[in-house]
Amino acid sequence: MFLKKSKLIKSSSMIAFMAFYFGSVFNLSFWRFITEKVEVSNFYDFLFALSLPLFIFVPLWLFFSLIIIPKIYKPVLSLFVILSGITNYMMYKLGVYIDDSMIQNVFETNIREASDLLSMNLFLFVLFSVALPLFIIFYFDIEFKKFKSELSFRIVSTFILLFSLFIFAPLVYKDYASFGRNNKQIKKLINVFNYIHGTVKYYKKIRLEKRAFTILDDKAKLVPNPDDVYTVFVFVLGETARVDNFSLNGYEKETNPLLSKQNIAFFKNTSSCGTATAISVPCMFSYLNKNNFDSNDAKYTENLLDLMKKSGYDILWRENDDGCKGVCDRVKTEEMVKIGNPKYCTSSYCKDEVLLDGLEDVIKNIKNDTVIVLHTMGSHGPSYHNRYPDEFKKFVPSCDTSDIQNCSKEEIVNTYDNTILYTDFIVSSAIDILKKFNNLEIGLIYVSDHGESLGENGIYLHGMPYSIAPKSQTSVPMMIWMSDNMKKYDFINYECLKDKASKGQFSHDNLFHSLLWLMEIDTKIYNEDFNMFKGCLTK
Ligand SMILES: [Zn+2]
């Protein structure tokens, strides 16, 4: 009896504790951002800095006043504690911003990708941060007042707190307006509200998706240049490769020993459409440009592969990454991990060499013009060390764990460079296979979906909002290799193209139109302005 009574607390204490704990411990990255960005140079700046804790605490007070209700408050609070513990880790340790695209990533990811992120570090960090609030939730019982007085207390207390904000408001309004404008991404760091907002926005998008499929051009057709050989084109879709770490781009370490000996056109300045796979991959195959691209529209609109298929190409998508994000929905697809070649695969992932296995036979047996997409796993982090076989562990010491925060910068970069070295081998080997078919009009493009941060300024991985993402997340390698037949039948001045590639500015926006042109497809949707071969044609 006595013990039971000692465990009772008032609802106001629980609301205050939660608002305080969430506002401080679960918002570490928000406060880190503030201490880095806010400069106090006058009295108003000082007031602004002083008001910030209040501007976090009051909305949280309101939030917990709404959800701390009898019977259900224990599971509801626990859920928010655990979710906030995890998002806090992702923001604070990995530099991630939580918004609807990040929520989309979470819902569209698979178990393997998720388990890649799991680590002892994550477990301990989350455990320490959620232990106290969970203890409070389960040790104490709230003694709720009668409904009317409980309600009036919450309304009055919220009103008083809001009023205190209004006292500050006229004095600091300008600071908030300018700070908010210059640091729009900060709202994606405010724990609880960031993932609630992101989830609501994501579900709104999903709801919109139940709609008709858009046909771009019913009359798209193949108008081949006069030649009597089949066209075969291989699209090697890269993952998380950043151009900074390619020696083809001047990187000091020799990460491209094989490709540097191939006769390729290397596009030095290529920017990605997004900073995450879920945006970049569908965008690369979409007629829309980066500026007007929407991943939901893309799912319900014909893409480059649809137009190729409609024009008469056979299409094969070989998948070794985390899915094609809707791009391959209507074409023949082979999933490497499901096929499970024991030479290259564990039960959850395969090394990229699996994509080359049997490729020669596939090309030998074509009965039509054919496009083959090889979706690589490339340099997907944070378990970079799982991406390549031992013989590619050339740069050491490496970071052989997914707890990349525990590795030195040098170890992380070395491991990442090994993934690039392996990618060099994969792409170069694919070219070697294609070289055997001088009876065909055959060629290859390699382009990565987005780059990666390797700890520069404390930022890891990718997926930052594009406007503030560092260049390393948006600068991607792109290269083309063409057989003599392809150069001849497509009227390509190859030396001109190599020169243009090394000097010009390119982006994922070029892919759709350039490949329509290269595959000799006649369609009204084609826009010559984006054709990257323009200016290097002999006809
Ligand atoms: Zn990606």
Coordinates of C-alpha atoms and ligand atoms in Angstrom, one line a residue:
M1 CA 0.0 0.0 0.0
F2 CA 2.7 2.4 1.1
L3 CA 5.0 1.4 -1.8
K4 CA 2.1 1.8 -4.3
K5 CA 1.4 5.3 -3.0
S6 CA 5.0 6.5 -3.3
K7 CA 5.0 5.7 -7.0
L8 CA 2.3 8.2 -7.8
I9 CA 3.2 11.5 -9.5
K10 CA 1.2 14.3 -11.0
S11 CA 0.5 14.5 -14.7
S12 CA 2.1 17.9 -14.8
S13 CA 5.4 16.4 -13.5
M14 CA 5.4 13.8 -16.2
I15 CA 4.6 16.4 -18.9
A16 CA 7.3 18.7 -17.6
F17 CA 9.9 15.9 -17.3
M18 CA 9.2 14.6 -20.9
A19 CA 9.2 18.1 -22.4
F20 CA 12.5 18.8 -20.7
Y21 CA 14.2 15.5 -21.5
F22 CA 13.1 15.4 -25.1
G23 CA 14.0 19.1 -25.5
S24 CA 17.5 18.5 -24.2
V25 CA 18.8 14.9 -24.5
F26 CA 16.9 13.9 -27.6
N27 CA 17.7 17.1 -29.4
L28 CA 21.5 17.0 -29.1
S29 CA 22.0 17.7 -32.8
F30 CA 19.6 20.6 -32.7
W31 CA 21.6 22.2 -29.9
R32 CA 24.9 21.3 -31.7
F33 CA 23.6 23.1 -34.8
I34 CA 22.6 26.1 -32.7
T35 CA 26.0 26.4 -31.0
E36 CA 27.7 26.2 -34.3
K37 CA 25.5 28.7 -36.2
V38 CA 24.3 31.3 -33.7
E39 CA 26.6 34.2 -33.1
V40 CA 25.8 36.5 -30.3
S41 CA 27.0 39.9 -31.3
N42 CA 24.4 42.2 -29.9
F43 CA 21.6 42.4 -27.3
Y44 CA 18.9 41.0 -29.7
D45 CA 21.1 38.1 -30.6
F46 CA 21.5 37.4 -26.9
L47 CA 17.7 37.5 -26.4
F48 CA 17.3 35.2 -29.4
A49 CA 19.7 32.7 -27.9
L50 CA 18.0 33.0 -24.6
S51 CA 14.6 32.4 -26.1
L52 CA 15.5 29.2 -28.0
P53 CA 15.1 26.7 -25.2
L54 CA 11.6 28.2 -24.6
F55 CA 10.7 27.8 -28.3
I56 CA 11.6 24.1 -28.1
F57 CA 10.1 23.5 -24.6
V58 CA 6.7 25.0 -25.2
P59 CA 5.7 23.0 -28.3
L60 CA 6.9 19.9 -26.5
W61 CA 4.8 20.8 -23.5
L62 CA 1.8 21.1 -25.7
F63 CA 2.6 17.8 -27.4
F64 CA 2.9 15.9 -24.2
S65 CA -0.2 17.6 -22.8
L66 CA -2.0 16.1 -25.8
I67 CA -0.7 12.5 -25.6
I68 CA -0.4 11.9 -21.8
I69 CA -3.9 10.5 -21.2
P70 CA -5.1 7.8 -18.9
K71 CA -4.8 4.1 -19.9
I72 CA -2.7 4.6 -23.1
Y73 CA 0.1 6.9 -22.0
K74 CA 2.6 4.2 -21.0
P75 CA 2.8 2.5 -24.4
V76 CA 2.5 5.8 -26.3
L77 CA 5.2 7.5 -24.4
S78 CA 7.5 4.5 -24.6
L79 CA 7.1 4.4 -28.4
F80 CA 8.1 8.0 -28.7
V81 CA 11.0 7.6 -26.4
I82 CA 12.4 4.7 -28.4
L83 CA 11.8 6.4 -31.8
S84 CA 13.4 9.6 -30.5
G85 CA 16.3 7.6 -29.1
I86 CA 17.0 6.1 -32.5
T87 CA 16.5 9.3 -34.6
N88 CA 18.7 11.2 -32.0
Y89 CA 21.5 8.7 -32.8
M90 CA 21.1 9.0 -36.5
M91 CA 21.1 12.8 -36.4
Y92 CA 23.8 13.2 -33.8
K93 CA 26.2 10.5 -34.9
L94 CA 25.6 10.2 -38.6
G95 CA 24.6 13.8 -39.4
V96 CA 21.3 12.7 -40.9
Y97 CA 18.3 15.1 -41.3
I98 CA 14.9 13.6 -40.7
D99 CA 12.3 14.5 -43.4
D100 CA 9.8 12.8 -45.6
S101 CA 12.4 11.4 -48.0
M102 CA 14.3 9.9 -45.0
I103 CA 11.0 8.4 -43.8
Q104 CA 10.5 7.1 -47.3
N105 CA 13.9 5.5 -47.2
V106 CA 13.0 3.8 -43.9
F107 CA 9.8 2.4 -45.3
E108 CA 11.3 1.3 -48.6
T109 CA 14.5 -0.1 -47.2
N110 CA 14.9 -3.9 -46.8
I111 CA 16.1 -5.9 -43.9
R112 CA 19.7 -6.2 -45.2
E113 CA 20.1 -2.5 -45.6
A114 CA 18.6 -1.9 -42.2
S115 CA 20.8 -4.5 -40.5
D116 CA 23.8 -2.9 -42.1
L117 CA 23.1 0.2 -39.9
L118 CA 22.7 -1.8 -36.7
S119 CA 25.8 -1.7 -34.5
M120 CA 26.9 -2.0 -31.0
N121 CA 27.5 1.8 -31.0
L122 CA 23.8 2.4 -32.0
F123 CA 22.6 -0.1 -29.4
L124 CA 24.6 1.4 -26.5
F125 CA 23.9 5.0 -27.5
V126 CA 20.1 4.4 -27.7
L127 CA 20.1 2.3 -24.6
F128 CA 21.7 5.0 -22.5
S129 CA 19.5 7.7 -23.8
V130 CA 16.2 5.9 -23.3
A131 CA 16.9 4.2 -20.0
L132 CA 15.9 7.1 -17.7
P133 CA 12.6 8.1 -19.4
L134 CA 11.5 4.5 -19.7
F135 CA 12.3 3.9 -16.1
I136 CA 10.2 7.0 -15.1
I137 CA 7.3 5.9 -17.4
F138 CA 7.1 2.4 -15.9
Y139 CA 8.1 3.1 -12.3
F140 CA 5.7 5.9 -11.7
D141 CA 1.9 5.9 -12.1
I142 CA 0.3 9.2 -12.9
E143 CA -2.4 10.3 -10.6
F144 CA -4.8 12.0 -13.0
K145 CA -7.2 14.7 -11.7
K146 CA -10.8 14.6 -12.6
F147 CA -11.4 15.1 -16.3
K148 CA -12.5 18.8 -16.0
S149 CA -9.7 20.0 -13.8
E150 CA -7.1 18.0 -15.7
L151 CA -8.3 19.6 -18.9
S152 CA -8.4 23.1 -17.5
F153 CA -4.9 22.8 -16.0
R154 CA -3.5 21.8 -19.4
I155 CA -5.2 24.6 -21.2
V156 CA -4.2 27.2 -18.7
S157 CA -0.6 26.0 -18.5
T158 CA -0.2 25.9 -22.2
F159 CA -1.7 29.4 -22.5
I160 CA 0.7 30.8 -20.0
L161 CA 3.7 29.3 -21.7
L162 CA 2.5 30.5 -25.1
F163 CA 2.0 34.0 -23.6
S164 CA 5.6 33.9 -22.4
L165 CA 6.7 33.3 -26.0
F166 CA 4.7 36.2 -27.2
I167 CA 6.6 38.5 -24.9
F168 CA 9.8 37.5 -26.6
A169 CA 8.3 37.5 -30.1
P170 CA 8.5 41.1 -31.2
L171 CA 12.1 41.4 -29.9
V172 CA 13.5 38.4 -31.6
Y173 CA 11.2 38.0 -34.6
K174 CA 13.8 39.3 -37.0
D175 CA 16.4 36.9 -35.8
Y176 CA 14.0 34.0 -36.1
A177 CA 13.0 35.0 -39.6
S178 CA 16.6 35.4 -40.9
F179 CA 18.0 32.5 -39.0
G180 CA 15.1 30.3 -40.2
R181 CA 15.5 31.4 -43.8
N182 CA 19.3 30.7 -43.8
N183 CA 18.9 27.5 -42.0
K184 CA 15.7 25.9 -43.3
Q185 CA 17.0 22.5 -42.6
I186 CA 17.0 23.1 -38.8
K187 CA 13.4 22.0 -38.5
K188 CA 14.5 18.6 -39.7
L189 CA 16.6 18.3 -36.5
I190 CA 13.9 19.0 -34.0
N191 CA 13.1 15.6 -32.5
V192 CA 9.6 14.3 -32.4
F193 CA 8.3 17.0 -34.7
N194 CA 10.7 16.1 -37.5
Y195 CA 9.6 12.5 -37.9
I196 CA 6.0 13.1 -37.2
H197 CA 5.9 15.8 -39.9
G198 CA 8.0 13.5 -42.2
T199 CA 5.7 10.6 -41.7
V200 CA 2.5 12.6 -42.3
K201 CA 4.0 14.1 -45.5
Y202 CA 5.1 10.7 -46.7
Y203 CA 1.6 9.2 -46.2
K204 CA 0.0 12.1 -48.0
K205 CA 2.3 11.3 -50.9
I206 CA 1.4 7.6 -50.8
R207 CA -2.3 8.5 -50.8
L208 CA -1.8 10.6 -53.9
E209 CA -0.3 7.7 -55.7
K210 CA -3.5 5.8 -56.4
R211 CA -3.8 7.2 -59.8
A212 CA -3.6 6.5 -63.5
F213 CA -0.4 5.7 -65.3
T214 CA 0.8 8.4 -67.7
I215 CA 1.9 7.4 -71.2
L216 CA 4.5 9.8 -72.6
D217 CA 4.4 8.8 -76.2
D218 CA 2.3 6.1 -77.9
K219 CA 4.2 6.4 -81.1
A220 CA 7.7 6.1 -79.9
K221 CA 9.6 3.8 -82.3
L222 CA 13.0 2.6 -83.3
V223 CA 14.3 4.4 -86.4
P224 CA 17.6 2.6 -86.9
N225 CA 20.5 4.2 -88.7
P226 CA 21.2 2.0 -91.7
D227 CA 23.3 -0.9 -90.4
D228 CA 22.6 -4.6 -90.2
V229 CA 23.9 -5.5 -86.8
Y230 CA 22.1 -5.6 -83.5
T231 CA 22.6 -2.9 -80.9
V232 CA 23.5 -4.0 -77.4
F233 CA 23.9 -1.4 -74.7
V234 CA 24.9 -2.0 -71.1
F235 CA 24.0 0.5 -68.4
V236 CA 26.1 0.0 -65.3
L237 CA 24.2 1.8 -62.5
G238 CA 26.6 2.8 -59.8
E239 CA 25.8 3.1 -56.1
T240 CA 27.3 5.7 -53.7
A241 CA 30.4 6.3 -55.8
R242 CA 31.7 9.9 -55.5
V243 CA 33.9 11.3 -58.2
D244 CA 36.4 12.8 -55.8
N245 CA 37.8 9.3 -55.1
F246 CA 38.4 8.3 -58.7
S247 CA 42.0 8.6 -59.9
L248 CA 40.4 9.3 -63.4
N249 CA 39.4 12.6 -61.8
G250 CA 42.8 13.3 -60.4
Y251 CA 42.5 11.6 -57.0
E252 CA 46.0 11.0 -55.7
K253 CA 45.5 7.3 -54.9
E254 CA 45.4 4.8 -57.7
T255 CA 41.8 3.7 -57.6
N256 CA 41.3 3.2 -61.3
P257 CA 44.2 1.1 -62.5
L258 CA 42.1 -0.8 -65.0
L259 CA 39.7 1.8 -66.3
S260 CA 42.6 4.3 -66.9
K261 CA 43.8 1.8 -69.6
Q262 CA 40.4 1.6 -71.3
N263 CA 39.5 3.9 -74.1
I264 CA 36.6 5.6 -72.3
A265 CA 35.1 9.1 -72.3
F266 CA 35.1 10.2 -68.6
F267 CA 32.7 12.9 -67.7
K268 CA 34.5 14.8 -65.0
N269 CA 31.8 17.2 -63.9
T270 CA 28.6 15.4 -63.4
S271 CA 26.0 16.2 -60.8
S272 CA 23.4 13.8 -59.4
C273 CA 19.7 14.4 -59.4
G274 CA 19.3 13.5 -55.7
T275 CA 21.4 12.6 -52.7
A276 CA 19.7 9.2 -52.1
T277 CA 19.0 6.2 -54.3
A278 CA 15.2 6.5 -53.9
I279 CA 15.3 9.9 -55.7
S280 CA 18.3 9.6 -58.0
V281 CA 17.6 6.2 -59.6
P282 CA 14.1 6.9 -60.8
C283 CA 15.2 10.5 -61.8
M284 CA 18.0 9.1 -64.0
F285 CA 15.4 7.2 -66.1
S286 CA 12.8 9.9 -66.0
Y287 CA 12.1 12.6 -68.7
L288 CA 11.8 15.1 -65.9
N289 CA 14.8 17.1 -64.8
K290 CA 16.2 17.5 -61.3
N291 CA 14.3 20.7 -60.8
N292 CA 10.8 19.3 -61.5
F293 CA 11.4 15.7 -60.6
D294 CA 9.0 14.0 -58.2
S295 CA 9.5 10.4 -57.3
N296 CA 5.7 9.8 -57.0
D297 CA 5.0 11.2 -60.4
A298 CA 7.9 9.0 -61.7
K299 CA 6.3 5.8 -60.4
Y300 CA 3.2 6.5 -62.4
T301 CA 4.8 7.7 -65.6
E302 CA 6.6 5.9 -68.5
N303 CA 10.4 5.9 -68.1
L304 CA 13.3 5.5 -70.4
L305 CA 13.2 1.7 -70.2
D306 CA 9.4 1.7 -71.0
L307 CA 10.1 3.8 -74.1
M308 CA 12.9 1.5 -75.2
K309 CA 10.8 -1.6 -74.7
K310 CA 7.9 0.0 -76.6
S311 CA 10.3 0.8 -79.4
G312 CA 11.3 -2.9 -79.7
Y313 CA 14.3 -3.3 -77.4
D314 CA 14.6 -6.4 -75.2
I315 CA 15.4 -5.1 -71.7
L316 CA 17.1 -7.0 -68.9
W317 CA 17.6 -5.5 -65.4
R318 CA 20.0 -7.3 -63.2
E319 CA 19.5 -6.2 -59.6
N320 CA 22.2 -6.4 -57.0
D321 CA 21.3 -3.3 -54.9
D322 CA 18.3 -2.4 -52.9
G323 CA 15.8 -2.6 -55.6
C324 CA 15.1 -0.6 -58.8
K325 CA 12.8 1.9 -57.0
G326 CA 10.0 1.2 -59.6
V327 CA 12.2 1.7 -62.7
C328 CA 12.2 -1.9 -63.7
D329 CA 8.6 -2.7 -62.8
R330 CA 7.6 -3.4 -66.4
V331 CA 10.7 -5.1 -67.7
K332 CA 12.4 -8.4 -67.2
T333 CA 14.3 -8.4 -63.9
E334 CA 16.8 -10.8 -62.3
E335 CA 17.5 -10.4 -58.6
M336 CA 21.0 -11.6 -57.8
V337 CA 20.5 -12.2 -54.1
K338 CA 17.4 -14.4 -54.8
I339 CA 19.3 -16.4 -57.4
G340 CA 22.0 -16.7 -54.8
N341 CA 25.1 -17.6 -56.7
P342 CA 27.2 -19.2 -53.9
K343 CA 30.5 -18.0 -55.4
Y344 CA 29.6 -14.3 -54.8
C345 CA 26.6 -14.3 -52.4
T346 CA 25.8 -14.6 -48.8
S347 CA 22.1 -15.1 -47.8
S348 CA 21.7 -11.3 -47.7
Y349 CA 23.9 -9.7 -50.3
C350 CA 26.2 -10.5 -53.3
K351 CA 29.5 -9.0 -54.4
D352 CA 29.0 -7.0 -57.6
E353 CA 31.0 -9.6 -59.7
V354 CA 27.8 -11.6 -59.7
L355 CA 26.4 -9.2 -62.2
L356 CA 29.0 -10.2 -64.8
D357 CA 28.4 -13.9 -64.2
G358 CA 26.9 -15.3 -67.4
L359 CA 26.8 -11.8 -69.1
E360 CA 28.8 -13.1 -72.0
D361 CA 26.2 -15.8 -72.7
V362 CA 23.4 -13.4 -72.4
I363 CA 24.9 -11.2 -75.1
K364 CA 25.8 -14.3 -77.2
N365 CA 22.2 -15.4 -77.2
I366 CA 20.4 -12.1 -77.9
K367 CA 17.8 -12.2 -80.6
N368 CA 17.1 -8.5 -80.8
D369 CA 18.4 -5.1 -80.0
T370 CA 19.0 -5.2 -76.3
V371 CA 19.6 -3.0 -73.3
I372 CA 21.0 -4.5 -70.1
V373 CA 21.1 -2.6 -66.8
L374 CA 23.5 -3.8 -64.1
H375 CA 22.4 -2.3 -60.8
T376 CA 25.5 -2.5 -58.6
M377 CA 25.8 -2.3 -54.9
G378 CA 29.0 -0.3 -55.5
S379 CA 30.1 1.6 -52.4
H380 CA 27.0 1.3 -50.3
G381 CA 27.8 2.2 -46.7
P382 CA 28.3 2.1 -43.9
S383 CA 29.6 -1.5 -44.2
Y384 CA 32.0 -0.6 -47.0
H385 CA 34.2 -3.6 -46.1
N386 CA 31.5 -6.0 -47.1
R387 CA 31.4 -4.6 -50.7
Y388 CA 34.6 -6.2 -52.0
P389 CA 36.5 -9.5 -51.8
D390 CA 39.8 -9.6 -49.9
E391 CA 42.1 -9.3 -52.9
F392 CA 40.8 -5.7 -53.3
K393 CA 41.8 -4.7 -49.8
K394 CA 44.7 -2.7 -51.2
F395 CA 44.4 0.5 -49.1
V396 CA 45.0 -0.2 -45.4
P397 CA 44.5 0.1 -42.5
S398 CA 40.8 -0.3 -43.3
C399 CA 37.7 0.0 -41.2
D400 CA 36.3 -3.5 -41.1
T401 CA 33.1 -2.7 -39.1
S402 CA 29.8 -0.9 -39.7
D403 CA 30.6 1.2 -36.6
I404 CA 32.3 3.7 -38.8
Q405 CA 32.5 6.4 -36.1
N406 CA 35.0 4.2 -34.2
C407 CA 37.3 4.2 -37.2
S408 CA 39.8 6.9 -38.0
K409 CA 39.1 9.1 -41.0
E410 CA 42.0 7.4 -42.8
E411 CA 40.6 4.0 -42.2
I412 CA 37.2 5.0 -43.5
V413 CA 38.6 6.6 -46.6
N414 CA 40.8 3.5 -47.2
T415 CA 37.9 1.2 -47.0
Y416 CA 35.8 3.4 -49.3
D417 CA 38.7 3.6 -51.8
N418 CA 38.8 -0.2 -51.8
T419 CA 35.1 -0.2 -52.9
I420 CA 36.1 2.2 -55.8
L421 CA 39.0 -0.1 -56.7
Y422 CA 36.5 -3.0 -56.9
T423 CA 34.1 -0.9 -59.0
D424 CA 37.0 -0.1 -61.3
F425 CA 37.5 -3.8 -61.8
I426 CA 33.7 -4.5 -62.3
V427 CA 33.3 -1.8 -65.0
S428 CA 36.5 -2.6 -66.7
S429 CA 35.7 -6.3 -66.8
A430 CA 32.3 -5.5 -68.3
I431 CA 34.0 -3.6 -71.0
D432 CA 36.4 -6.5 -71.6
I433 CA 33.4 -8.8 -72.1
L434 CA 31.8 -6.3 -74.6
K435 CA 35.0 -6.1 -76.6
K436 CA 34.5 -9.7 -77.6
F437 CA 31.5 -8.8 -79.7
N438 CA 32.9 -6.7 -82.5
N439 CA 30.0 -8.1 -84.7
L440 CA 27.5 -6.0 -82.7
E441 CA 27.0 -2.3 -82.2
I442 CA 27.8 -2.4 -78.6
G443 CA 28.6 0.1 -75.8
L444 CA 28.4 0.8 -72.1
I445 CA 27.7 3.7 -69.8
Y446 CA 28.6 3.8 -66.1
V447 CA 27.1 6.4 -63.8
S448 CA 26.7 6.6 -60.0
D449 CA 23.4 7.5 -58.4
H450 CA 24.9 9.9 -55.8
G451 CA 28.1 10.5 -53.8
E452 CA 29.0 10.0 -50.2
S453 CA 30.3 11.9 -47.2
L454 CA 33.2 10.3 -45.4
G455 CA 33.3 12.3 -42.2
E456 CA 34.1 15.7 -43.7
N457 CA 32.7 18.3 -41.2
G458 CA 31.4 15.4 -39.1
I459 CA 29.0 14.3 -41.9
Y460 CA 28.8 10.6 -43.0
L461 CA 26.8 8.7 -45.6
H462 CA 24.4 10.6 -47.9
G463 CA 20.8 11.7 -48.2
M464 CA 21.2 15.3 -47.0
P465 CA 18.7 17.9 -48.4
Y466 CA 20.1 18.7 -51.8
S467 CA 20.4 22.5 -51.3
I468 CA 22.8 22.0 -48.3
A469 CA 24.4 18.7 -49.3
P470 CA 28.2 18.9 -49.6
K471 CA 29.5 18.4 -53.2
S472 CA 30.9 15.0 -52.3
Q473 CA 27.3 13.8 -52.1
T474 CA 26.2 15.2 -55.4
S475 CA 29.3 14.9 -57.7
V476 CA 29.2 11.5 -59.4
P477 CA 31.5 9.6 -61.8
M478 CA 30.1 9.0 -65.3
M479 CA 31.8 7.3 -68.3
I480 CA 31.1 5.8 -71.7
W481 CA 32.8 3.2 -73.7
M482 CA 31.8 2.5 -77.3
S483 CA 32.8 -0.2 -79.8
D484 CA 34.0 0.9 -83.2
N485 CA 30.7 -0.1 -84.7
M486 CA 28.8 2.1 -82.3
K487 CA 31.0 5.1 -83.1
K488 CA 30.6 4.5 -86.8
Y489 CA 26.9 3.8 -86.9
D490 CA 26.0 6.5 -84.5
F491 CA 28.3 9.1 -86.2
I492 CA 30.3 9.8 -83.0
N493 CA 33.5 11.7 -83.2
Y494 CA 35.0 9.9 -80.2
E495 CA 38.0 12.2 -79.6
C496 CA 35.6 15.2 -79.6
L497 CA 33.4 13.4 -77.1
K498 CA 36.3 12.6 -74.8
D499 CA 37.4 16.2 -74.9
K500 CA 33.8 17.4 -74.2
A501 CA 33.5 14.9 -71.4
S502 CA 36.6 16.2 -69.6
K503 CA 35.7 19.8 -69.9
G504 CA 31.9 20.2 -69.9
Q505 CA 29.2 20.3 -67.2
F506 CA 26.8 17.3 -67.1
S507 CA 24.1 15.9 -64.9
H508 CA 21.7 13.0 -64.6
D509 CA 19.3 15.2 -66.6
N510 CA 21.4 14.3 -69.7
L511 CA 20.8 10.6 -69.5
F512 CA 17.2 10.3 -70.7
H513 CA 17.6 12.3 -73.9
S514 CA 21.2 11.2 -74.7
L515 CA 20.2 7.5 -74.5
L516 CA 17.0 7.9 -76.5
W517 CA 19.2 9.4 -79.2
L518 CA 22.0 6.8 -78.9
M519 CA 19.4 4.0 -79.1
E520 CA 18.0 5.6 -82.2
I521 CA 14.5 6.0 -80.8
D522 CA 12.1 8.5 -82.5
T523 CA 9.8 10.1 -80.0
K524 CA 8.3 13.5 -79.4
I525 CA 9.5 13.6 -75.8
Y526 CA 13.2 13.8 -76.9
N527 CA 14.8 17.1 -76.2
E528 CA 18.0 17.7 -78.2
D529 CA 19.3 20.3 -75.7
F530 CA 20.1 17.6 -73.2
N531 CA 21.8 15.3 -75.7
M532 CA 25.4 15.1 -74.4
F533 CA 26.7 13.8 -77.8
K534 CA 25.6 17.0 -79.5
G535 CA 28.5 18.9 -81.0
C536 CA 30.5 15.7 -81.5
L537 CA 28.6 14.1 -84.4
T538 CA 30.1 13.5 -87.8
K539 CA 26.7 13.8 -89.5
Ligands
ZN1 ZN 22.3 5.1 -53.7

